[in-house]
mmCIF file of C-alpha atoms in Angstrom:
data_model
loop_
_atom_site.group_PDB
_atom_site.id
_atom_site.type_symbol
_atom_site.label_atom_id
_atom_site.label_comp_id
_atom_site.label_asym_id
_atom_site.label_seq_id
_atom_site.Cartn_x
_atom_site.Cartn_y
_atom_site.Cartn_z
ATOM 1 C CA MET A 1 83.360 119.299 113.508
ATOM 2 C CA ASP A 2 86.492 120.285 115.597
ATOM 3 C CA ASN A 3 89.781 119.261 114.930
ATOM 4 C CA VAL A 4 89.863 118.571 111.207
ATOM 5 C CA LEU A 5 93.425 119.222 110.534
ATOM 6 C CA SER A 6 96.703 119.864 112.190
ATOM 7 C CA PHE A 7 99.393 122.434 110.913
ATOM 8 C CA HIS A 8 102.803 123.076 111.654
ATOM 9 C CA GLN A 9 104.554 126.130 110.247
ATOM 10 C CA GLY A 10 108.064 126.097 109.302
ATOM 11 C CA ARG A 11 110.776 127.996 108.190
ATOM 12 C CA LEU A 12 111.409 126.892 104.750
ATOM 13 C CA PRO A 13 109.699 127.550 101.554
ATOM 14 C CA LEU A 14 108.275 123.831 101.645
ATOM 15 C CA LEU A 15 104.827 122.781 102.554
ATOM 16 C CA ILE A 16 104.265 118.981 102.947
ATOM 17 C CA SER A 17 100.414 118.096 102.622
ATOM 18 C CA MET A 18 99.007 114.820 104.222
ATOM 19 C CA PRO A 19 95.524 114.557 103.264
ATOM 20 C CA HIS A 20 95.064 110.933 103.486
ATOM 21 C CA ALA A 21 96.269 110.405 107.195
ATOM 22 C CA GLY A 22 93.345 110.905 108.892
ATOM 23 C CA LEU A 23 91.513 108.072 110.840
ATOM 24 C CA ARG A 24 88.695 110.159 112.792
ATOM 25 C CA LEU A 25 85.225 109.276 111.321
ATOM 26 C CA SER A 26 81.794 111.377 111.488
ATOM 27 C CA ASP A 27 78.974 109.120 113.676
ATOM 28 C CA ALA A 28 77.125 108.662 110.083
ATOM 29 C CA VAL A 29 80.250 107.314 108.517
ATOM 30 C CA ARG A 30 80.921 104.949 111.467
ATOM 31 C CA ASP A 31 77.285 103.728 111.461
ATOM 32 C CA GLY A 32 77.271 102.792 107.814
ATOM 33 C CA LEU A 33 80.567 101.289 107.210
ATOM 34 C CA VAL A 34 80.645 97.663 105.825
ATOM 35 C CA GLU A 35 82.643 95.108 108.287
ATOM 36 C CA GLN A 36 85.271 94.879 106.066
ATOM 37 C CA ALA A 37 85.776 98.951 106.068
ATOM 38 C CA GLN A 38 85.646 99.777 109.811
ATOM 39 C CA GLY A 39 89.155 99.098 109.984
ATOM 40 C CA LEU A 40 89.953 101.819 107.461
ATOM 41 C CA PRO A 41 92.257 99.670 104.985
ATOM 42 C CA ASP A 42 92.617 102.396 102.266
ATOM 43 C CA THR A 43 93.985 105.129 104.696
ATOM 44 C CA ASP A 44 97.637 106.333 104.151
ATOM 45 C CA TRP A 45 99.198 104.939 106.911
ATOM 46 C CA HIS A 46 101.588 106.337 109.371
ATOM 47 C CA ILE A 47 102.817 108.841 106.757
ATOM 48 C CA PRO A 48 103.035 112.017 109.558
ATOM 49 C CA ARG A 49 105.224 109.063 111.693
ATOM 50 C CA LEU A 50 106.938 108.700 108.278
ATOM 51 C CA TYR A 51 107.823 112.292 107.883
ATOM 52 C CA ASP A 52 108.219 112.891 111.214
ATOM 53 C CA PHE A 53 111.855 114.230 110.315
ATOM 54 C CA ALA A 54 110.619 117.031 107.914
ATOM 55 C CA ARG A 55 109.692 119.325 110.979
ATOM 56 C CA ASP A 56 112.989 119.351 111.690
ATOM 57 C CA MET A 57 114.416 120.244 108.569
ATOM 58 C CA GLY A 58 111.796 123.581 108.826
ATOM 59 C CA ALA A 59 109.291 122.277 106.400
ATOM 60 C CA SER A 60 105.482 123.485 107.074
ATOM 61 C CA VAL A 61 102.952 120.461 107.614
ATOM 62 C CA VAL A 62 99.575 120.133 107.301
ATOM 63 C CA ALA A 63 97.628 116.857 108.001
ATOM 64 C CA ALA A 64 94.089 115.498 108.096
ATOM 65 C CA GLN A 65 92.500 114.105 111.077
ATOM 66 C CA TYR A 66 89.454 113.196 109.361
ATOM 67 C CA SER A 67 89.176 109.596 106.888
ATOM 68 C CA ARG A 68 89.179 109.784 103.498
ATOM 69 C CA PHE A 69 86.397 107.754 103.863
ATOM 70 C CA VAL A 70 84.021 110.844 105.237
ATOM 71 C CA ILE A 71 85.587 112.880 102.228
ATOM 72 C CA ASP A 72 88.638 112.839 100.109
ATOM 73 C CA LEU A 73 90.355 116.115 100.432
ATOM 74 C CA ASN A 74 92.549 115.246 97.329
ATOM 75 C CA ARG A 75 89.436 115.374 95.138
ATOM 76 C CA PRO A 76 87.998 118.787 93.542
ATOM 77 C CA ASP A 77 84.585 119.819 95.595
ATOM 78 C CA ASP A 78 82.661 119.321 92.020
ATOM 79 C CA ASP A 79 83.723 115.617 92.379
ATOM 80 C CA LYS A 80 84.487 115.774 88.964
ATOM 81 C CA PRO A 81 86.765 112.381 88.097
ATOM 82 C CA LEU A 82 90.668 112.851 87.713
ATOM 83 C CA TYR A 83 91.397 109.579 86.781
ATOM 84 C CA ALA A 84 90.340 107.480 83.403
ATOM 85 C CA GLY A 85 89.043 103.984 85.048
ATOM 86 C CA ALA A 86 88.261 102.588 88.409
ATOM 87 C CA THR A 87 89.002 105.432 90.945
ATOM 88 C CA THR A 88 87.284 106.842 93.847
ATOM 89 C CA GLY A 89 85.144 110.217 94.597
ATOM 90 C CA LEU A 90 84.616 113.008 96.626
ATOM 91 C CA TYR A 91 82.700 111.268 98.872
ATOM 92 C CA PRO A 92 83.961 107.529 98.617
ATOM 93 C CA ALA A 93 81.507 104.858 97.849
ATOM 94 C CA THR A 94 83.980 101.920 97.275
ATOM 95 C CA LEU A 95 86.677 100.318 98.893
ATOM 96 C CA PHE A 96 89.864 100.297 96.352
ATOM 97 C CA GLU A 97 89.083 96.289 96.011
ATOM 98 C CA GLY A 98 85.593 97.300 94.237
ATOM 99 C CA GLU A 99 83.307 96.790 97.291
ATOM 100 C CA PRO A 100 80.843 99.152 98.616
ATOM 101 C CA LEU A 101 81.733 101.053 101.230
ATOM 102 C CA PHE A 102 78.454 101.178 103.089
ATOM 103 C CA LYS A 103 75.527 98.998 104.144
ATOM 104 C CA ALA A 104 72.531 99.393 101.697
ATOM 105 C CA GLY A 105 70.825 102.553 102.642
ATOM 106 C CA LEU A 106 73.291 103.895 105.361
ATOM 107 C CA GLN A 107 75.546 106.216 103.214
ATOM 108 C CA PRO A 108 75.491 109.473 104.961
ATOM 109 C CA SER A 109 72.593 111.958 104.005
ATOM 110 C CA PRO A 110 73.325 115.065 101.097
ATOM 111 C CA GLU A 111 72.942 117.020 104.191
ATOM 112 C CA GLU A 112 75.457 115.339 106.195
ATOM 113 C CA ARG A 113 78.126 115.222 103.072
ATOM 114 C CA GLU A 114 77.700 118.973 102.854
ATOM 115 C CA ARG A 115 78.959 119.571 105.883
ATOM 116 C CA TYR A 116 82.069 117.283 105.862
ATOM 117 C CA LEU A 117 82.659 119.605 102.803
ATOM 118 C CA GLU A 118 81.988 122.923 104.118
ATOM 119 C CA GLN A 119 83.725 121.831 107.736
ATOM 120 C CA ILE A 120 86.558 119.450 106.708
ATOM 121 C CA TRP A 121 87.355 119.984 103.072
ATOM 122 C CA ARG A 122 87.486 123.755 102.758
ATOM 123 C CA PRO A 123 89.459 124.542 105.942
ATOM 124 C CA TYR A 124 92.332 121.891 104.877
ATOM 125 C CA HIS A 125 92.222 123.886 101.569
ATOM 126 C CA ASN A 126 91.961 127.400 103.008
ATOM 127 C CA THR A 127 95.067 126.051 105.084
ATOM 128 C CA LEU A 128 96.968 125.038 101.813
ATOM 129 C CA ARG A 129 96.216 128.231 100.063
ATOM 130 C CA ARG A 130 96.832 130.704 103.151
ATOM 131 C CA GLU A 131 100.488 128.854 104.053
ATOM 132 C CA LEU A 132 101.341 128.609 100.041
ATOM 133 C CA ASP A 133 100.438 131.956 99.460
ATOM 134 C CA ARG A 134 102.853 133.241 102.508
ATOM 135 C CA LEU A 135 105.376 131.306 101.513
ATOM 136 C CA ARG A 136 105.404 132.698 98.328
ATOM 137 C CA GLU A 137 105.218 135.936 99.587
ATOM 138 C CA GLN A 138 108.275 136.135 102.052
ATOM 139 C CA PHE A 139 110.416 133.785 99.862
ATOM 140 C CA GLY A 140 109.545 134.710 96.212
ATOM 141 C CA TYR A 141 108.429 131.049 95.585
ATOM 142 C CA ALA A 142 106.807 128.021 97.238
ATOM 143 C CA LEU A 143 107.348 124.228 97.089
ATOM 144 C CA LEU A 144 104.294 121.888 97.601
ATOM 145 C CA TRP A 145 104.781 118.005 98.520
ATOM 146 C CA ASP A 146 101.755 116.012 98.614
ATOM 147 C CA ALA A 147 102.633 113.098 100.690
ATOM 148 C CA HIS A 148 100.649 109.766 100.058
ATOM 149 C CA SER A 149 100.930 106.060 99.950
ATOM 150 C CA ILE A 150 99.087 103.162 98.840
ATOM 151 C CA ARG A 151 99.208 99.250 99.252
ATOM 152 C CA SER A 152 101.474 97.854 96.820
ATOM 153 C CA ARG A 153 99.281 95.485 94.810
ATOM 154 C CA ILE A 154 95.371 96.697 94.374
ATOM 155 C CA PRO A 155 94.118 95.021 91.270
ATOM 156 C CA HIS A 156 91.035 96.748 91.363
ATOM 157 C CA LEU A 157 92.980 100.033 90.240
ATOM 158 C CA PHE A 158 96.535 98.909 88.479
ATOM 159 C CA GLU A 159 97.809 95.782 87.067
ATOM 160 C CA GLY A 160 100.942 94.402 89.116
ATOM 161 C CA LYS A 161 103.010 95.525 91.673
ATOM 162 C CA LEU A 162 103.331 99.440 91.738
ATOM 163 C CA PRO A 163 106.740 101.032 91.761
ATOM 164 C CA ASP A 164 107.962 102.010 94.989
ATOM 165 C CA PHE A 165 108.359 105.928 94.512
ATOM 166 C CA ASN A 166 105.257 107.161 92.390
ATOM 167 C CA LEU A 167 106.145 110.796 91.523
ATOM 168 C CA GLY A 168 103.225 113.035 89.987
ATOM 169 C CA THR A 169 103.591 116.611 88.586
ATOM 170 C CA PHE A 170 100.770 116.000 86.175
ATOM 171 C CA ASN A 171 102.381 115.550 83.165
ATOM 172 C CA GLY A 172 104.852 118.541 83.582
ATOM 173 C CA ALA A 173 102.057 120.865 84.325
ATOM 174 C CA SER A 174 102.370 121.047 88.036
ATOM 175 C CA CYS A 175 106.173 121.597 88.584
ATOM 176 C CA ASP A 176 109.282 123.001 86.438
ATOM 177 C CA PRO A 177 110.368 120.039 84.454
ATOM 178 C CA ALA A 178 113.865 120.422 85.583
ATOM 179 C CA LEU A 179 112.674 119.804 89.242
ATOM 180 C CA ALA A 180 110.754 116.823 88.219
ATOM 181 C CA GLU A 181 113.820 115.508 86.703
ATOM 182 C CA ARG A 182 116.055 116.506 89.792
ATOM 183 C CA LEU A 183 113.767 114.498 92.191
ATOM 184 C CA ARG A 184 114.136 111.434 89.071
ATOM 185 C CA ALA A 185 117.631 111.447 89.608
ATOM 186 C CA VAL A 186 117.375 111.197 93.334
ATOM 187 C CA CYS A 187 115.276 108.131 93.022
ATOM 188 C CA ASP A 188 117.734 106.513 89.945
ATOM 189 C CA GLN A 189 120.424 106.462 92.878
ATOM 190 C CA ALA A 190 117.987 104.808 95.633
ATOM 191 C CA GLU A 191 119.556 101.457 95.555
ATOM 192 C CA GLY A 192 116.886 98.412 95.832
ATOM 193 C CA TYR A 193 113.848 101.265 95.081
ATOM 194 C CA SER A 194 111.636 101.194 92.107
ATOM 195 C CA HIS A 195 110.298 104.920 91.027
ATOM 196 C CA VAL A 196 108.337 106.127 87.980
ATOM 197 C CA LEU A 197 107.542 109.703 86.953
ATOM 198 C CA ASN A 198 104.043 109.949 86.021
ATOM 199 C CA GLY A 199 102.727 106.704 85.897
ATOM 200 C CA ARG A 200 99.302 105.803 87.108
ATOM 201 C CA PHE A 201 99.570 108.297 89.492
ATOM 202 C CA LYS A 202 100.020 111.930 88.251
ATOM 203 C CA GLY A 203 98.672 113.786 91.330
ATOM 204 C CA GLY A 204 95.208 114.080 92.511
ATOM 205 C CA HIS A 205 93.601 117.588 92.714
ATOM 206 C CA ILE A 206 95.583 119.029 95.334
ATOM 207 C CA THR A 207 98.870 118.921 92.911
ATOM 208 C CA ARG A 208 96.551 119.871 89.969
ATOM 209 C CA HIS A 209 95.078 122.975 91.422
ATOM 210 C CA TYR A 210 97.609 124.174 93.463
ATOM 211 C CA GLY A 211 100.471 123.711 91.438
ATOM 212 C CA ASP A 212 101.405 126.660 89.271
ATOM 213 C CA PRO A 213 105.082 127.142 87.964
ATOM 214 C CA ALA A 214 103.982 130.388 86.248
ATOM 215 C CA LYS A 215 103.285 131.710 89.482
ATOM 216 C CA HIS A 216 106.330 130.217 91.692
ATOM 217 C CA ILE A 217 104.472 127.258 92.702
ATOM 218 C CA HIS A 218 105.429 123.993 92.437
ATOM 219 C CA ALA A 219 103.694 120.733 93.458
ATOM 220 C CA VAL A 220 105.027 117.438 93.335
ATOM 221 C CA GLN A 221 102.747 114.486 94.666
ATOM 222 C CA LEU A 222 104.528 111.247 95.874
ATOM 223 C CA GLU A 223 102.288 108.012 96.071
ATOM 224 C CA LEU A 224 104.748 105.614 98.409
ATOM 225 C CA ALA A 225 104.253 101.960 97.805
ATOM 226 C CA GLN A 226 103.417 100.845 101.339
ATOM 227 C CA SER A 227 105.141 98.005 101.008
ATOM 228 C CA THR A 228 108.309 100.319 101.963
ATOM 229 C CA TYR A 229 107.698 101.104 105.573
ATOM 230 C CA MET A 230 105.196 98.740 106.581
ATOM 231 C CA ASP A 231 102.981 95.732 106.779
ATOM 232 C CA GLU A 232 100.135 96.372 103.779
ATOM 233 C CA PHE A 233 97.766 94.105 105.578
ATOM 234 C CA ALA A 234 95.980 94.477 109.101
ATOM 235 C CA PRO A 235 97.183 95.421 111.891
ATOM 236 C CA PHE A 236 99.190 97.700 109.490
ATOM 237 C CA THR A 237 102.411 97.530 111.265
ATOM 238 C CA TYR A 238 104.839 100.062 111.384
ATOM 239 C CA ARG A 239 108.303 98.794 110.473
ATOM 240 C CA GLU A 240 111.417 100.315 111.316
ATOM 241 C CA ASP A 241 113.266 98.228 109.872
ATOM 242 C CA LEU A 242 111.941 98.868 106.234
ATOM 243 C CA ALA A 243 111.133 102.591 107.186
ATOM 244 C CA LEU A 244 114.423 104.159 108.262
ATOM 245 C CA PRO A 245 116.171 103.397 104.616
ATOM 246 C CA THR A 246 113.025 104.466 103.312
ATOM 247 C CA GLN A 247 113.074 107.873 104.907
ATOM 248 C CA GLN A 248 116.811 108.398 104.004
ATOM 249 C CA VAL A 249 115.481 108.615 100.701
ATOM 250 C CA LEU A 250 112.435 110.800 101.686
ATOM 251 C CA GLU A 251 114.839 112.797 103.106
ATOM 252 C CA ALA A 252 116.787 113.438 99.863
ATOM 253 C CA LEU A 253 114.052 114.096 97.821
ATOM 254 C CA LEU A 254 112.959 116.849 99.908
ATOM 255 C CA GLN A 255 116.245 118.285 100.035
ATOM 256 C CA ALA A 256 116.997 117.731 96.246
ATOM 257 C CA LEU A 257 113.601 120.026 95.852
ATOM 258 C CA LEU A 258 114.641 122.578 98.691
ATOM 259 C CA ALA A 259 118.063 122.763 96.967
ATOM 260 C CA TRP A 260 116.428 123.342 93.274
ATOM 261 C CA GLY A 261 114.566 126.120 94.531
ATOM 262 C CA GLN A 262 117.176 128.121 96.264
ATOM 263 C CA ALA A 263 119.127 127.786 92.935
ATOM 264 C CA ARG A 264 116.348 128.712 90.819
ATOM 265 C CA TYR A 265 115.513 131.444 92.708
ATOM 266 C CA ALA A 266 118.793 132.814 94.226
ATOM 267 C CA ARG A 267 118.728 136.158 94.894
#
């Protein structure tokens, strides 16, 4: 499988990961999807565009090209569940609303899925590992920002309306607590936006697996409510009027992340 990811190497100790931004499908997945899944409604829509300022800042950026309907890059390769209650796995079988993802009998074969694991999942994670190791070697530490978004209301997954900014640090295990508090303070100052730390979304596999403060790798997941920058239903239109102020908060969060790292690891 080709073009499984895009990667840009930056000049700062910050790597931004976008595991659910992909839109490509394998033939087997495309042929098997139910009609309501064919528009890829569970995509983290427009995340590369929303974070397009990050390259100019100097961040490294890795983004998936294949849809999470093919394989979910934010799940472990053994498919061990990360959340209690309703969730999706390494090879999603349902839409976020709980309906089957594939027509009966048309799921990709075990052999096909093994190919996705080897040719999509592993290259993405190998890229993450290499870049984090490079950053830590060059700067003495590395900062990982796992960028996500989701529809603000999904009754099958959570009650009510999701806060706008959902920060996850695996209950404090994936980054220094002082860094989490610095980020929460930025959200406190973001007028008109709601936020939570380690609420419904505490960080998926990427945050939990790579975040290792004892080894000077600090990882944070942001699950952003899509209502802050786009229309949440098809055709999933990007809204500049919403996105511009949201980008200002995102940039403030990333600047705070970098400032904390510079102060913490000042040489």
